[in-house]
Amino acid sequence: RRCTDLPCLFLFLVQVVVFWILACRAVQQGDPQHLVAPRDFRGDYCGEGNLTSSSHLALTLNLVGSVDELMRMVLCQSSDSLGLTADQKQQACASPSSPAKSNLAVALATNTASPAELARQLASTTASEAFGRGGFFSMLDPSTWLTAASEYSNAVCVPHCGALGSSSTQSPRTYHYSPPVGAAWAATWRSHASQMPTLAFEAWPYEVCPYNERYCIKFPGLSFSNESLAGNCVPELTSSAIHA
């Protein structure tokens, strides 16, 4: 008898050695807690680095899949009256490029409310209009919410879940809407800002949400329990949203 698979045996031993080298390095340099630790929309871990005092995760309104798209539609619909050039009109009327934006475009085709009115609903401090008949959330197909959830909400780190509903020592911030800098239609919007809808959103104070106010806008119709689940603040529908 003799060994017939010496090359395979050698490769197997090399694989075992490499496996243990990687395992040792993972133990020395890695952090198993990162497998379950909450991370914000930028990919940063809550409770670490600049977020040391913010160890829990909560949700805020993401303007990208909602208000930004509505405002782009407003600009597109106003392109003729504003006298936009062919290039500006093409940028403002470009086809949606994400699930949330596509769902929104389909829903608007059969909804009587204008994009400007729907954006105003999201800026309202009450959720009754946004969740009511003809409101922003009522016109969306619930089956698409999960696939586009990341574009309807931002994950942000907060000190603790109880801070979201308690009175703060600082006043809420206000975010005055402006298109994101990277949007192709942003420059056109700003040059005609006086003719565009004016929107102001209430945002959590910096001590609760340590980000720019654009990323700390309260999600309409959502509140959070004082308890968390694996560091995640559990969202709950408010009574105004439920009875809208």
Short mmCIF file of C-alpha atoms in Angstrom, two decimals:
data_model
loop_
_atom_site.label_atom_id
_atom_site.label_comp_id
_atom_site.label_asym_id
_atom_site.label_seq_id
_atom_site.Cartn_x
_atom_site.Cartn_y
_atom_site.Cartn_z
CA ARG A 1 0.00 0.00 0.00
CA ARG A 2 1.04 3.59 -0.62
CA CYS A 3 -0.34 7.11 -0.37
CA THR A 4 -2.04 8.15 -3.59
CA ASP A 5 -3.12 11.71 -2.67
CA LEU A 6 0.02 13.38 -1.33
CA PRO A 7 -0.62 16.68 -3.22
CA CYS A 8 -4.18 16.86 -1.82
CA LEU A 9 -2.91 16.03 1.67
CA PHE A 10 -0.38 18.85 1.40
CA LEU A 11 -3.06 21.32 0.30
CA PHE A 12 -5.30 20.20 3.14
CA LEU A 13 -2.55 20.80 5.72
CA VAL A 14 -1.86 24.25 4.22
CA GLN A 15 -5.58 25.04 4.51
CA VAL A 16 -5.61 24.01 8.17
CA VAL A 17 -2.58 26.18 8.94
CA VAL A 18 -4.05 29.20 7.11
CA PHE A 19 -7.38 28.70 8.90
CA TRP A 20 -5.76 28.85 12.34
CA ILE A 21 -3.63 31.87 11.39
CA LEU A 22 -6.77 33.74 10.31
CA ALA A 23 -8.65 32.59 13.41
CA CYS A 24 -5.89 33.87 15.71
CA ARG A 25 -5.74 37.21 13.94
CA ALA A 26 -9.52 37.53 14.14
CA VAL A 27 -9.42 36.98 17.91
CA GLN A 28 -6.55 39.44 18.38
CA GLN A 29 -7.72 42.23 16.06
CA GLY A 30 -11.44 41.66 15.57
CA ASP A 31 -14.44 42.31 17.76
CA PRO A 32 -17.17 39.64 17.78
CA GLN A 33 -19.56 42.28 19.17
CA HIS A 34 -19.51 43.93 15.74
CA LEU A 35 -21.53 40.99 14.41
CA VAL A 36 -24.58 42.21 16.33
CA ALA A 37 -23.75 45.83 17.21
CA PRO A 38 -26.12 48.40 15.62
CA ARG A 39 -24.71 50.54 12.79
CA ASP A 40 -25.98 53.84 11.44
CA PHE A 41 -26.71 54.79 7.83
CA ARG A 42 -23.03 55.65 7.28
CA GLY A 43 -21.87 52.24 8.50
CA ASP A 44 -20.46 53.55 11.80
CA TYR A 45 -20.97 51.45 14.94
CA CYS A 46 -23.14 52.98 17.64
CA GLY A 47 -21.23 53.48 20.89
CA GLU A 48 -17.81 53.79 19.25
CA GLY A 49 -15.59 56.63 18.03
CA ASN A 50 -17.51 59.89 17.74
CA LEU A 51 -20.66 58.02 18.74
CA THR A 52 -19.41 56.79 22.12
CA SER A 53 -22.35 58.29 23.98
CA SER A 54 -24.89 57.09 21.38
CA SER A 55 -25.16 53.33 21.72
CA HIS A 56 -28.70 52.71 20.46
CA LEU A 57 -30.25 52.78 17.00
CA ALA A 58 -33.41 54.63 15.92
CA LEU A 59 -35.09 55.55 12.63
CA THR A 60 -35.59 58.99 11.10
CA LEU A 61 -37.20 60.12 7.84
CA ASN A 62 -34.94 59.59 4.84
CA LEU A 63 -35.53 62.41 2.37
CA VAL A 64 -33.88 60.58 -0.54
CA GLY A 65 -36.76 58.22 -1.35
CA SER A 66 -39.52 60.58 -0.32
CA VAL A 67 -39.21 64.37 -0.24
CA ASP A 68 -36.21 64.63 -2.60
CA GLU A 69 -38.10 62.68 -5.24
CA LEU A 70 -41.29 64.70 -4.70
CA MET A 71 -39.39 67.96 -5.06
CA ARG A 72 -37.73 66.72 -8.24
CA MET A 73 -41.22 66.02 -9.61
CA VAL A 74 -42.34 69.52 -8.66
CA LEU A 75 -39.38 70.96 -10.59
CA CYS A 76 -40.16 68.72 -13.58
CA GLN A 77 -43.83 69.75 -13.64
CA SER A 78 -42.80 73.42 -13.47
CA SER A 79 -40.11 73.15 -16.14
CA ASP A 80 -42.09 74.98 -18.84
CA SER A 81 -43.27 77.82 -16.61
CA LEU A 82 -39.74 78.25 -15.25
CA GLY A 83 -38.26 78.30 -18.74
CA LEU A 84 -35.75 75.52 -18.08
CA THR A 85 -33.27 74.57 -20.80
CA ALA A 86 -33.46 71.16 -22.47
CA ASP A 87 -30.61 69.84 -20.31
CA GLN A 88 -32.15 71.17 -17.09
CA LYS A 89 -35.51 69.65 -17.99
CA GLN A 90 -33.89 66.30 -18.75
CA GLN A 91 -32.18 66.28 -15.34
CA ALA A 92 -35.36 67.23 -13.51
CA CYS A 93 -37.53 64.71 -15.37
CA ALA A 94 -35.12 61.74 -15.30
CA SER A 95 -36.65 58.32 -14.65
CA PRO A 96 -36.52 57.04 -11.03
CA SER A 97 -33.40 54.99 -10.30
CA SER A 98 -34.38 53.07 -7.16
CA PRO A 99 -37.25 50.87 -5.85
CA ALA A 100 -38.60 53.55 -3.52
CA LYS A 101 -38.57 56.23 -6.21
CA SER A 102 -40.15 53.91 -8.79
CA ASN A 103 -42.90 52.91 -6.33
CA LEU A 104 -43.55 56.58 -5.63
CA ALA A 105 -43.85 57.43 -9.31
CA VAL A 106 -46.35 54.60 -9.87
CA ALA A 107 -48.41 55.62 -6.85
CA LEU A 108 -48.54 59.27 -7.92
CA ALA A 109 -49.95 58.30 -11.30
CA THR A 110 -53.21 57.26 -9.62
CA ASN A 111 -53.26 59.78 -6.76
CA THR A 112 -55.03 63.12 -6.85
CA ALA A 113 -52.63 64.83 -4.43
CA SER A 114 -49.80 66.82 -5.97
CA PRO A 115 -46.12 66.08 -5.17
CA ALA A 116 -45.90 69.43 -3.36
CA GLU A 117 -48.90 68.56 -1.16
CA LEU A 118 -47.48 65.13 -0.29
CA ALA A 119 -44.15 66.71 0.67
CA ARG A 120 -45.98 69.18 2.89
CA GLN A 121 -47.68 66.24 4.64
CA LEU A 122 -44.29 64.73 5.49
CA ALA A 123 -43.14 68.07 6.90
CA SER A 124 -46.21 68.27 9.16
CA THR A 125 -45.71 67.59 12.87
CA THR A 126 -48.83 65.36 12.87
CA ALA A 127 -49.19 62.10 10.97
CA SER A 128 -52.93 62.21 10.30
CA GLU A 129 -52.55 63.63 6.77
CA ALA A 130 -49.61 61.46 5.71
CA PHE A 131 -51.38 58.26 6.85
CA GLY A 132 -54.93 59.35 5.98
CA ARG A 133 -56.85 58.74 2.77
CA GLY A 134 -54.85 60.07 -0.16
CA GLY A 135 -51.82 60.65 2.08
CA PHE A 136 -48.20 59.76 1.30
CA PHE A 137 -48.10 56.41 3.10
CA SER A 138 -51.65 55.36 2.26
CA MET A 139 -50.98 55.48 -1.48
CA LEU A 140 -47.89 53.24 -1.34
CA ASP A 141 -48.21 49.49 -1.80
CA PRO A 142 -47.40 47.96 1.64
CA SER A 143 -45.79 44.95 -0.09
CA THR A 144 -43.02 47.24 -1.38
CA TRP A 145 -42.20 48.90 1.95
CA LEU A 146 -39.72 46.26 3.08
CA THR A 147 -37.67 46.26 -0.13
CA ALA A 148 -37.45 50.06 -0.11
CA ALA A 149 -37.29 50.57 3.67
CA SER A 150 -33.73 51.88 3.59
CA GLU A 151 -34.84 54.72 1.31
CA TYR A 152 -37.79 55.70 3.48
CA SER A 153 -35.83 55.76 6.74
CA ASN A 154 -32.36 56.57 8.11
CA ALA A 155 -30.74 54.51 10.86
CA VAL A 156 -29.13 56.89 13.38
CA CYS A 157 -27.39 56.34 16.71
CA VAL A 158 -28.99 57.87 19.81
CA PRO A 159 -28.01 57.87 23.53
CA HIS A 160 -30.92 55.67 24.62
CA CYS A 161 -34.45 54.93 23.44
CA GLY A 162 -36.04 56.90 26.26
CA ALA A 163 -34.35 60.09 25.00
CA LEU A 164 -36.53 60.05 21.88
CA GLY A 165 -39.74 60.72 23.72
CA SER A 166 -38.51 62.70 26.72
CA SER A 167 -38.21 66.44 26.95
CA SER A 168 -34.75 67.59 25.95
CA THR A 169 -32.66 70.35 27.50
CA GLN A 170 -32.22 71.62 23.94
CA SER A 171 -34.97 72.77 21.59
CA PRO A 172 -35.74 70.69 18.48
CA ARG A 173 -33.83 71.75 15.40
CA THR A 174 -35.44 72.87 12.16
CA TYR A 175 -34.31 71.67 8.76
CA HIS A 176 -35.24 73.95 5.86
CA TYR A 177 -35.43 71.82 2.75
CA SER A 178 -32.74 72.03 0.10
CA PRO A 179 -31.87 69.36 -2.52
CA PRO A 180 -28.84 67.16 -1.83
CA VAL A 181 -25.64 68.59 -3.27
CA GLY A 182 -25.00 65.56 -5.48
CA ALA A 183 -28.40 65.64 -7.21
CA ALA A 184 -28.21 66.50 -10.92
CA TRP A 185 -31.15 68.88 -10.57
CA ALA A 186 -29.94 70.59 -7.35
CA ALA A 187 -28.35 73.60 -9.07
CA THR A 188 -31.48 74.20 -11.15
CA TRP A 189 -33.64 74.04 -8.03
CA ARG A 190 -31.48 76.53 -6.16
CA SER A 191 -31.50 79.00 -9.05
CA HIS A 192 -35.33 78.96 -8.90
CA ALA A 193 -35.65 78.49 -5.12
CA SER A 194 -37.95 81.51 -4.73
CA GLN A 195 -40.52 79.79 -6.97
CA MET A 196 -40.27 76.38 -5.29
CA PRO A 197 -42.26 75.14 -2.25
CA THR A 198 -40.80 76.05 1.14
CA LEU A 199 -40.63 73.15 3.58
CA ALA A 200 -39.47 73.11 7.20
CA PHE A 201 -38.99 69.81 9.09
CA GLU A 202 -38.68 69.29 12.83
CA ALA A 203 -35.50 67.42 13.75
CA TRP A 204 -34.23 65.96 17.01
CA PRO A 205 -31.73 68.15 18.92
CA TYR A 206 -28.05 67.39 18.48
CA GLU A 207 -27.74 65.90 21.98
CA VAL A 208 -30.24 63.21 20.92
CA CYS A 209 -29.22 62.80 17.26
CA PRO A 210 -25.55 63.78 16.70
CA TYR A 211 -25.79 64.34 12.94
CA ASN A 212 -26.71 67.13 10.55
CA GLU A 213 -30.40 67.98 10.98
CA ARG A 214 -31.19 66.59 7.50
CA TYR A 215 -30.60 63.10 8.91
CA CYS A 216 -32.47 63.64 12.19
CA ILE A 217 -35.95 64.49 10.90
CA LYS A 218 -38.66 62.81 12.94
CA PHE A 219 -40.42 60.05 11.02
CA PRO A 220 -44.14 60.94 10.77
CA GLY A 221 -46.38 58.63 12.76
CA LEU A 222 -43.58 56.82 14.59
CA SER A 223 -42.71 56.81 18.28
CA PHE A 224 -40.27 54.57 20.13
CA SER A 225 -40.67 52.49 23.26
CA ASN A 226 -38.25 53.03 26.12
CA GLU A 227 -37.02 49.46 25.75
CA SER A 228 -34.61 48.31 23.06
CA LEU A 229 -34.05 45.03 21.25
CA ALA A 230 -30.34 44.23 20.84
CA GLY A 231 -29.60 47.97 20.91
CA ASN A 232 -32.38 48.83 18.43
CA CYS A 233 -35.16 51.16 19.56
CA VAL A 234 -38.48 49.51 18.75
CA PRO A 235 -40.72 51.75 16.58
CA GLU A 236 -44.45 52.02 17.25
CA LEU A 237 -47.21 53.73 15.29
CA THR A 238 -48.66 56.74 17.05
CA SER A 239 -52.38 56.99 17.71
CA SER A 240 -52.75 59.73 15.05
CA ALA A 241 -51.28 57.38 12.44
CA ILE A 242 -53.40 54.43 13.53
CA HIS A 243 -56.65 56.40 13.49
CA ALA A 244 -55.89 58.46 10.39
#
